[in-house]
Structures are given as structure tokens and as C-alpha cells.
Amino acid sequence: MTRTGPVFRYGNGGNIARAQFCNRRHSALMLRIHADGSTNTSLHGFQTLYPALHNGWTDDIYARSLRAAQLVQAAAVRTTGARNLGLVRRSDLTGFNWANVPAILVECGFLTNPAERRLLQSSGYEWKIARGLAAGVGAFTPLR
């Protein structure tokens, strides 16, 4: 856990620093947790982003990141009952491009959707999200 409030706990808070933090620790998975926004205020649901495949750049983490994205997305949708917006490949995210460990970014809903915003602000729904994320990460990185 690198951020428990408005400030990154380990050095400057950029996405490069977060990736380097995980790289240095040989993390099994870098999981970034976000809430999305859109000009379409009716948009709602859960989606997981993962690095696009680029030879010589993300090819070492691509397959494991995709597998983590699949497992976490499925578990989170199952646990929360959220609309499944699927998986999204991204080549433009600094955190992915600097990562040497599998990396995913989950968008747990849309703060711009009033109903989903209320859900995201409720402790009961936060716990559902947490349980879903934990189940997906646990399926990806089982305890030995």
C-alpha cells in the first residue's frame, strides 16, 4: 500500500515512482485502484486496464498482467454485482510502461454517475470491492 491519503508515502508520488517501488520489491502484482469519470453521467460499471503488448518494452509483463486483469475483473464484478465493462489494453500509462512486474489498474466505477458515486462512497460497497479485489489477486498469486 503506497497511498493511504492524499500523498504517496514513499518519495515523490508520480506513477514512475510507484512502478519503481513495486519493481524494487519484486512485487507479484502492481494493483492500482481508481474511480473513473465521464462526460456521460449515465455510464457505470467496473473495468480493468492492463498494459498493451510492445516487444522490448512490456513483453515481459504482458501475459501475466492480462491474466491478473482477467482474474481481478471477474472476481470484482462477481462480488460487487457491478456492470462488467471488460478489459482495456493501454499503452499510454506511465505506471505500466515503467513496470517490470505484472501491473493492472482497476476502475471501480464512475464518480460522475450520481448513483454509482453514492455506492462508491458507502463503506458496504467499499468492502465488496475490497473482497472482490482480494479474491482476484488471491487467484493470481496464491499463497504458497
Short mmCIF file of N, CA and C in Angstrom, two decimals:
data_model
loop_
_atom_site.label_atom_id
_atom_site.label_comp_id
_atom_site.label_asym_id
_atom_site.label_seq_id
_atom_site.Cartn_x
_atom_site.Cartn_y
_atom_site.Cartn_z
N MET A 1 0.86 -1.17 0.00
CA MET A 1 0.00 0.00 0.00
C MET A 1 0.90 1.23 0.00
N THR A 2 0.86 1.97 -1.09
CA THR A 2 1.74 3.13 -1.20
C THR A 2 1.04 4.44 -0.89
N ARG A 3 -0.29 4.42 -0.83
CA ARG A 3 -1.01 5.67 -0.60
C ARG A 3 -2.23 5.38 0.26
N THR A 4 -2.29 5.99 1.41
CA THR A 4 -3.45 5.82 2.28
C THR A 4 -4.15 7.15 2.51
N GLY A 5 -3.72 8.16 1.82
CA GLY A 5 -4.30 9.50 1.92
C GLY A 5 -3.96 10.25 0.65
N PRO A 6 -3.92 11.58 0.74
CA PRO A 6 -3.69 12.37 -0.47
C PRO A 6 -2.24 12.37 -0.97
N VAL A 7 -1.31 11.77 -0.22
CA VAL A 7 0.11 11.84 -0.57
C VAL A 7 0.71 10.45 -0.64
N PHE A 8 1.53 10.22 -1.66
CA PHE A 8 2.30 8.98 -1.81
C PHE A 8 3.26 8.87 -0.64
N ARG A 9 3.33 7.72 0.00
CA ARG A 9 4.11 7.56 1.23
C ARG A 9 5.60 7.39 1.01
N TYR A 10 6.05 7.11 -0.20
CA TYR A 10 7.46 6.77 -0.42
C TYR A 10 8.06 7.67 -1.50
N GLY A 11 8.59 8.81 -1.14
CA GLY A 11 9.21 9.70 -2.11
C GLY A 11 8.18 10.49 -2.88
N ASN A 12 8.58 10.98 -4.06
CA ASN A 12 7.62 11.75 -4.85
C ASN A 12 6.56 10.81 -5.38
N GLY A 13 5.38 11.30 -5.59
CA GLY A 13 4.23 10.44 -5.81
C GLY A 13 3.87 10.13 -7.24
N GLY A 14 4.75 10.32 -8.18
CA GLY A 14 4.40 10.05 -9.56
C GLY A 14 4.26 8.57 -9.87
N ASN A 15 3.71 8.29 -11.02
CA ASN A 15 3.50 6.90 -11.43
C ASN A 15 4.81 6.16 -11.69
N ILE A 16 5.83 6.87 -12.08
CA ILE A 16 7.15 6.24 -12.24
C ILE A 16 7.64 5.75 -10.88
N ALA A 17 7.50 6.59 -9.87
CA ALA A 17 7.93 6.22 -8.52
C ALA A 17 7.15 5.01 -8.02
N ARG A 18 5.87 4.94 -8.31
CA ARG A 18 5.07 3.80 -7.88
C ARG A 18 5.54 2.51 -8.56
N ALA A 19 5.80 2.60 -9.87
CA ALA A 19 6.30 1.43 -10.59
C ALA A 19 7.66 1.00 -10.05
N GLN A 20 8.54 1.96 -9.80
CA GLN A 20 9.86 1.64 -9.26
C GLN A 20 9.76 1.03 -7.86
N PHE A 21 8.83 1.51 -7.06
CA PHE A 21 8.58 0.96 -5.73
C PHE A 21 8.26 -0.53 -5.85
N CYS A 22 7.36 -0.88 -6.76
CA CYS A 22 6.98 -2.28 -6.96
C CYS A 22 8.12 -3.09 -7.57
N ASN A 23 8.84 -2.50 -8.52
CA ASN A 23 9.96 -3.19 -9.14
C ASN A 23 11.03 -3.56 -8.12
N ARG A 24 11.40 -2.60 -7.27
CA ARG A 24 12.44 -2.85 -6.27
C ARG A 24 12.05 -3.97 -5.31
N ARG A 25 10.78 -4.12 -5.06
CA ARG A 25 10.30 -5.12 -4.11
C ARG A 25 9.94 -6.44 -4.81
N HIS A 26 10.13 -6.51 -6.13
CA HIS A 26 9.79 -7.70 -6.91
C HIS A 26 8.35 -8.13 -6.60
N SER A 27 7.46 -7.15 -6.61
CA SER A 27 6.05 -7.41 -6.29
C SER A 27 5.46 -8.45 -7.23
N ALA A 28 4.58 -9.25 -6.69
CA ALA A 28 3.88 -10.23 -7.52
C ALA A 28 2.90 -9.54 -8.47
N LEU A 29 2.40 -8.36 -8.05
CA LEU A 29 1.43 -7.62 -8.86
C LEU A 29 1.37 -6.18 -8.38
N MET A 30 1.39 -5.25 -9.32
CA MET A 30 1.12 -3.85 -9.01
C MET A 30 -0.36 -3.61 -9.34
N LEU A 31 -1.13 -3.36 -8.32
CA LEU A 31 -2.57 -3.14 -8.46
C LEU A 31 -2.86 -1.69 -8.14
N ARG A 32 -3.33 -0.94 -9.14
CA ARG A 32 -3.72 0.45 -8.94
C ARG A 32 -5.24 0.49 -8.89
N ILE A 33 -5.77 1.20 -7.91
CA ILE A 33 -7.21 1.26 -7.68
C ILE A 33 -7.69 2.69 -7.93
N HIS A 34 -8.64 2.84 -8.83
CA HIS A 34 -9.14 4.16 -9.23
C HIS A 34 -10.67 4.14 -9.28
N ALA A 35 -11.23 5.32 -9.40
CA ALA A 35 -12.63 5.52 -9.78
C ALA A 35 -12.60 6.42 -11.01
N ASP A 36 -13.40 6.11 -11.99
CA ASP A 36 -13.37 6.77 -13.29
C ASP A 36 -14.30 7.97 -13.33
N GLY A 37 -14.29 8.66 -14.42
CA GLY A 37 -15.20 9.77 -14.69
C GLY A 37 -15.49 9.84 -16.17
N SER A 38 -16.61 10.43 -16.51
CA SER A 38 -17.00 10.54 -17.91
C SER A 38 -17.95 11.71 -18.09
N THR A 39 -17.97 12.26 -19.29
CA THR A 39 -18.97 13.30 -19.58
C THR A 39 -20.36 12.68 -19.68
N ASN A 40 -20.43 11.37 -19.90
CA ASN A 40 -21.69 10.64 -19.92
C ASN A 40 -22.01 10.22 -18.48
N THR A 41 -22.90 10.95 -17.83
CA THR A 41 -23.18 10.71 -16.41
C THR A 41 -24.00 9.45 -16.16
N SER A 42 -24.44 8.78 -17.21
CA SER A 42 -25.17 7.53 -17.01
C SER A 42 -24.25 6.32 -17.07
N LEU A 43 -23.00 6.52 -17.49
CA LEU A 43 -22.05 5.42 -17.59
C LEU A 43 -21.74 4.87 -16.20
N HIS A 44 -21.76 3.55 -16.09
CA HIS A 44 -21.48 2.91 -14.80
C HIS A 44 -20.85 1.55 -15.05
N GLY A 45 -20.14 1.05 -14.04
CA GLY A 45 -19.56 -0.28 -14.14
C GLY A 45 -18.09 -0.31 -13.78
N PHE A 46 -17.55 -1.50 -13.90
CA PHE A 46 -16.20 -1.83 -13.46
C PHE A 46 -15.40 -2.27 -14.67
N GLN A 47 -14.19 -1.74 -14.80
CA GLN A 47 -13.30 -2.20 -15.88
C GLN A 47 -11.87 -2.26 -15.37
N THR A 48 -11.07 -3.09 -16.02
CA THR A 48 -9.68 -3.25 -15.62
C THR A 48 -8.78 -2.99 -16.81
N LEU A 49 -7.79 -2.15 -16.59
CA LEU A 49 -6.81 -1.80 -17.62
C LEU A 49 -5.55 -2.62 -17.40
N TYR A 50 -4.89 -2.95 -18.49
CA TYR A 50 -3.64 -3.70 -18.44
C TYR A 50 -2.73 -3.23 -19.57
N PRO A 51 -1.42 -3.48 -19.47
CA PRO A 51 -0.50 -2.96 -20.48
C PRO A 51 -0.70 -3.61 -21.85
N ALA A 52 -0.61 -2.78 -22.88
CA ALA A 52 -0.60 -3.30 -24.25
C ALA A 52 0.73 -3.99 -24.50
N LEU A 53 0.75 -4.91 -25.45
CA LEU A 53 1.96 -5.65 -25.77
C LEU A 53 2.85 -4.82 -26.69
N HIS A 54 4.07 -4.57 -26.24
CA HIS A 54 5.09 -3.91 -27.04
C HIS A 54 6.40 -4.66 -26.86
N ASN A 55 6.87 -5.29 -27.94
CA ASN A 55 8.12 -6.04 -27.86
C ASN A 55 9.25 -5.15 -27.39
N GLY A 56 10.03 -5.68 -26.45
CA GLY A 56 11.15 -4.94 -25.90
C GLY A 56 10.75 -3.94 -24.82
N TRP A 57 9.46 -3.85 -24.54
CA TRP A 57 9.01 -2.87 -23.56
C TRP A 57 8.12 -3.52 -22.50
N THR A 58 6.99 -4.05 -22.91
CA THR A 58 6.05 -4.67 -21.94
C THR A 58 5.90 -6.17 -22.17
N ASP A 59 6.66 -6.71 -23.11
CA ASP A 59 6.50 -8.13 -23.43
C ASP A 59 6.82 -9.04 -22.24
N ASP A 60 7.64 -8.57 -21.31
CA ASP A 60 7.99 -9.39 -20.15
C ASP A 60 6.88 -9.44 -19.09
N ILE A 61 5.95 -8.50 -19.13
CA ILE A 61 4.87 -8.47 -18.13
C ILE A 61 3.49 -8.62 -18.75
N TYR A 62 3.42 -8.61 -20.07
CA TYR A 62 2.12 -8.59 -20.75
C TYR A 62 1.22 -9.76 -20.37
N ALA A 63 1.68 -10.98 -20.56
CA ALA A 63 0.82 -12.16 -20.35
C ALA A 63 0.36 -12.26 -18.90
N ARG A 64 1.27 -12.01 -17.97
CA ARG A 64 0.89 -12.09 -16.55
C ARG A 64 -0.04 -10.94 -16.16
N SER A 65 0.16 -9.77 -16.74
CA SER A 65 -0.74 -8.65 -16.47
C SER A 65 -2.14 -8.93 -17.01
N LEU A 66 -2.22 -9.48 -18.21
CA LEU A 66 -3.52 -9.85 -18.79
C LEU A 66 -4.22 -10.88 -17.91
N ARG A 67 -3.49 -11.89 -17.47
CA ARG A 67 -4.09 -12.92 -16.61
C ARG A 67 -4.59 -12.31 -15.30
N ALA A 68 -3.80 -11.44 -14.69
CA ALA A 68 -4.23 -10.77 -13.46
C ALA A 68 -5.48 -9.93 -13.72
N ALA A 69 -5.50 -9.22 -14.84
CA ALA A 69 -6.66 -8.39 -15.19
C ALA A 69 -7.92 -9.25 -15.32
N GLN A 70 -7.80 -10.38 -15.99
CA GLN A 70 -8.94 -11.28 -16.16
C GLN A 70 -9.47 -11.77 -14.82
N LEU A 71 -8.58 -12.20 -13.96
CA LEU A 71 -8.98 -12.76 -12.66
C LEU A 71 -9.56 -11.70 -11.73
N VAL A 72 -8.92 -10.54 -11.68
CA VAL A 72 -9.40 -9.48 -10.79
C VAL A 72 -10.73 -8.92 -11.29
N GLN A 73 -10.84 -8.71 -12.59
CA GLN A 73 -12.09 -8.19 -13.15
C GLN A 73 -13.24 -9.15 -12.85
N ALA A 74 -13.06 -10.41 -13.10
CA ALA A 74 -14.12 -11.40 -12.88
C ALA A 74 -14.53 -11.45 -11.41
N ALA A 75 -13.55 -11.48 -10.52
CA ALA A 75 -13.86 -11.57 -9.08
C ALA A 75 -14.54 -10.31 -8.59
N ALA A 76 -14.09 -9.15 -9.03
CA ALA A 76 -14.69 -7.89 -8.56
C ALA A 76 -16.12 -7.73 -9.07
N VAL A 77 -16.35 -8.09 -10.31
CA VAL A 77 -17.71 -8.00 -10.86
C VAL A 77 -18.63 -8.98 -10.13
N ARG A 78 -18.14 -10.18 -9.90
CA ARG A 78 -18.92 -11.20 -9.20
C ARG A 78 -19.28 -10.74 -7.78
N THR A 79 -18.32 -10.15 -7.09
CA THR A 79 -18.52 -9.75 -5.70
C THR A 79 -19.39 -8.50 -5.57
N THR A 80 -19.22 -7.55 -6.47
CA THR A 80 -19.95 -6.28 -6.36
C THR A 80 -21.29 -6.29 -7.08
N GLY A 81 -21.41 -7.14 -8.10
CA GLY A 81 -22.61 -7.10 -8.94
C GLY A 81 -22.59 -5.95 -9.93
N ALA A 82 -21.44 -5.28 -10.07
CA ALA A 82 -21.31 -4.14 -10.98
C ALA A 82 -21.41 -4.60 -12.43
N ARG A 83 -21.76 -3.69 -13.29
CA ARG A 83 -21.77 -3.94 -14.73
C ARG A 83 -20.34 -4.20 -15.18
N ASN A 84 -20.15 -5.23 -15.98
CA ASN A 84 -18.83 -5.62 -16.46
C ASN A 84 -18.50 -4.84 -17.73
N LEU A 85 -17.59 -3.88 -17.62
CA LEU A 85 -17.16 -3.11 -18.78
C LEU A 85 -15.93 -3.72 -19.45
N GLY A 86 -15.46 -4.84 -18.91
CA GLY A 86 -14.40 -5.60 -19.56
C GLY A 86 -13.01 -5.10 -19.29
N LEU A 87 -12.11 -5.57 -20.14
CA LEU A 87 -10.68 -5.27 -20.03
C LEU A 87 -10.29 -4.28 -21.12
N VAL A 88 -9.32 -3.42 -20.79
CA VAL A 88 -8.87 -2.40 -21.74
C VAL A 88 -7.35 -2.42 -21.78
N ARG A 89 -6.79 -2.64 -22.98
CA ARG A 89 -5.33 -2.56 -23.18
C ARG A 89 -4.94 -1.09 -23.28
N ARG A 90 -3.86 -0.73 -22.59
CA ARG A 90 -3.40 0.67 -22.65
C ARG A 90 -1.89 0.70 -22.85
N SER A 91 -1.45 1.57 -23.75
CA SER A 91 -0.01 1.74 -23.99
C SER A 91 0.48 3.09 -23.51
N ASP A 92 -0.42 3.92 -22.99
CA ASP A 92 -0.07 5.30 -22.66
C ASP A 92 0.00 5.59 -21.16
N LEU A 93 0.01 4.56 -20.32
CA LEU A 93 0.05 4.79 -18.88
C LEU A 93 1.46 4.59 -18.35
N THR A 94 2.01 5.63 -17.76
CA THR A 94 3.38 5.61 -17.26
C THR A 94 3.62 4.46 -16.30
N GLY A 95 2.67 4.23 -15.40
CA GLY A 95 2.83 3.16 -14.42
C GLY A 95 3.03 1.80 -15.07
N PHE A 96 2.35 1.57 -16.19
CA PHE A 96 2.52 0.31 -16.92
C PHE A 96 3.86 0.29 -17.64
N ASN A 97 4.20 1.39 -18.28
CA ASN A 97 5.39 1.42 -19.12
C ASN A 97 6.69 1.37 -18.33
N TRP A 98 6.66 1.70 -17.06
CA TRP A 98 7.85 1.62 -16.21
C TRP A 98 7.87 0.36 -15.36
N ALA A 99 6.79 -0.40 -15.37
CA ALA A 99 6.71 -1.58 -14.50
C ALA A 99 7.51 -2.74 -15.09
N ASN A 100 8.21 -3.44 -14.20
CA ASN A 100 8.89 -4.68 -14.54
C ASN A 100 8.21 -5.86 -13.86
N VAL A 101 7.07 -5.60 -13.26
CA VAL A 101 6.25 -6.62 -12.61
C VAL A 101 4.85 -6.52 -13.23
N PRO A 102 4.06 -7.59 -13.16
CA PRO A 102 2.70 -7.50 -13.70
C PRO A 102 1.97 -6.30 -13.09
N ALA A 103 1.20 -5.60 -13.93
CA ALA A 103 0.55 -4.37 -13.49
C ALA A 103 -0.85 -4.27 -14.07
N ILE A 104 -1.80 -3.85 -13.24
CA ILE A 104 -3.16 -3.59 -13.70
C ILE A 104 -3.69 -2.35 -12.99
N LEU A 105 -4.70 -1.75 -13.57
CA LEU A 105 -5.38 -0.61 -12.97
C LEU A 105 -6.87 -0.90 -13.03
N VAL A 106 -7.52 -0.93 -11.89
CA VAL A 106 -8.96 -1.18 -11.85
C VAL A 106 -9.69 0.14 -11.70
N GLU A 107 -10.72 0.31 -12.51
CA GLU A 107 -11.64 1.44 -12.41
C GLU A 107 -12.90 0.87 -11.77
N CYS A 108 -13.10 1.21 -10.50
CA CYS A 108 -14.16 0.57 -9.69
C CYS A 108 -15.53 1.16 -9.91
N GLY A 109 -15.66 2.12 -10.78
CA GLY A 109 -16.95 2.75 -11.05
C GLY A 109 -16.73 4.17 -11.51
N PHE A 110 -17.82 4.89 -11.70
CA PHE A 110 -17.76 6.25 -12.22
C PHE A 110 -18.28 7.24 -11.18
N LEU A 111 -17.41 8.12 -10.73
CA LEU A 111 -17.80 9.15 -9.78
C LEU A 111 -18.74 10.16 -10.42
N THR A 112 -18.76 10.22 -11.74
CA THR A 112 -19.62 11.17 -12.45
C THR A 112 -21.05 10.66 -12.60
N ASN A 113 -21.29 9.39 -12.23
CA ASN A 113 -22.64 8.84 -12.21
C ASN A 113 -23.15 8.99 -10.77
N PRO A 114 -24.19 9.79 -10.55
CA PRO A 114 -24.62 10.06 -9.17
C PRO A 114 -24.93 8.81 -8.35
N ALA A 115 -25.60 7.85 -8.93
CA ALA A 115 -25.94 6.63 -8.17
C ALA A 115 -24.68 5.82 -7.85
N GLU A 116 -23.78 5.71 -8.82
CA GLU A 116 -22.57 4.94 -8.57
C GLU A 116 -21.64 5.69 -7.61
N ARG A 117 -21.65 7.00 -7.68
CA ARG A 117 -20.85 7.79 -6.73
C ARG A 117 -21.30 7.49 -5.30
N ARG A 118 -22.61 7.45 -5.07
CA ARG A 118 -23.11 7.14 -3.73
C ARG A 118 -22.66 5.74 -3.30
N LEU A 119 -22.73 4.79 -4.22
CA LEU A 119 -22.25 3.43 -3.92
C LEU A 119 -20.77 3.45 -3.54
N LEU A 120 -19.96 4.12 -4.35
CA LEU A 120 -18.52 4.16 -4.12
C LEU A 120 -18.16 4.85 -2.80
N GLN A 121 -19.05 5.69 -2.31
CA GLN A 121 -18.80 6.38 -1.05
C GLN A 121 -19.34 5.62 0.15
N SER A 122 -20.00 4.49 -0.08
CA SER A 122 -20.55 3.72 1.03
C SER A 122 -19.56 2.66 1.50
N SER A 123 -19.44 2.50 2.80
CA SER A 123 -18.47 1.54 3.33
C SER A 123 -18.85 0.11 2.95
N GLY A 124 -20.14 -0.18 2.86
CA GLY A 124 -20.56 -1.53 2.47
C GLY A 124 -20.08 -1.89 1.07
N TYR A 125 -20.21 -0.96 0.14
CA TYR A 125 -19.77 -1.22 -1.22
C TYR A 125 -18.24 -1.24 -1.30
N GLU A 126 -17.58 -0.37 -0.54
CA GLU A 126 -16.10 -0.40 -0.50
C GLU A 126 -15.62 -1.78 -0.06
N TRP A 127 -16.30 -2.37 0.93
CA TRP A 127 -15.92 -3.71 1.39
C TRP A 127 -16.16 -4.75 0.30
N LYS A 128 -17.23 -4.62 -0.46
CA LYS A 128 -17.47 -5.54 -1.58
C LYS A 128 -16.34 -5.44 -2.60
N ILE A 129 -15.96 -4.21 -2.92
CA ILE A 129 -14.86 -4.01 -3.86
C ILE A 129 -13.58 -4.65 -3.30
N ALA A 130 -13.29 -4.37 -2.04
CA ALA A 130 -12.08 -4.92 -1.42
C ALA A 130 -12.08 -6.44 -1.45
N ARG A 131 -13.22 -7.06 -1.14
CA ARG A 131 -13.29 -8.52 -1.18
C ARG A 131 -13.10 -9.04 -2.60
N GLY A 132 -13.68 -8.38 -3.57
CA GLY A 132 -13.51 -8.80 -4.96
C GLY A 132 -12.08 -8.67 -5.42
N LEU A 133 -11.44 -7.55 -5.09
CA LEU A 133 -10.04 -7.36 -5.47
C LEU A 133 -9.15 -8.40 -4.79
N ALA A 134 -9.40 -8.63 -3.51
CA ALA A 134 -8.60 -9.62 -2.79
C ALA A 134 -8.77 -11.01 -3.38
N ALA A 135 -10.00 -11.36 -3.75
CA ALA A 135 -10.24 -12.68 -4.34
C ALA A 135 -9.52 -12.82 -5.68
N GLY A 136 -9.58 -11.78 -6.50
CA GLY A 136 -8.90 -11.83 -7.80
C GLY A 136 -7.40 -11.89 -7.67
N VAL A 137 -6.85 -11.07 -6.77
CA VAL A 137 -5.41 -11.08 -6.55
C VAL A 137 -4.99 -12.42 -5.95
N GLY A 138 -5.80 -12.95 -5.05
CA GLY A 138 -5.50 -14.26 -4.46
C GLY A 138 -5.50 -15.37 -5.48
N ALA A 139 -6.39 -15.29 -6.47
CA ALA A 139 -6.41 -16.30 -7.53
C ALA A 139 -5.18 -16.17 -8.43
N PHE A 140 -4.67 -14.95 -8.57
CA PHE A 140 -3.50 -14.71 -9.40
C PHE A 140 -2.22 -15.09 -8.65
N THR A 141 -2.15 -14.77 -7.37
CA THR A 141 -0.94 -15.01 -6.59
C THR A 141 -1.28 -15.86 -5.37
N PRO A 142 -1.59 -17.14 -5.57
CA PRO A 142 -1.97 -17.97 -4.41
C PRO A 142 -0.83 -18.07 -3.40
N LEU A 143 -1.22 -18.14 -2.14
CA LEU A 143 -0.22 -18.31 -1.08
C LEU A 143 0.45 -19.66 -1.25
N ARG A 144 1.73 -19.71 -1.00
CA ARG A 144 2.48 -20.96 -1.15
C ARG A 144 2.59 -21.68 0.15
#
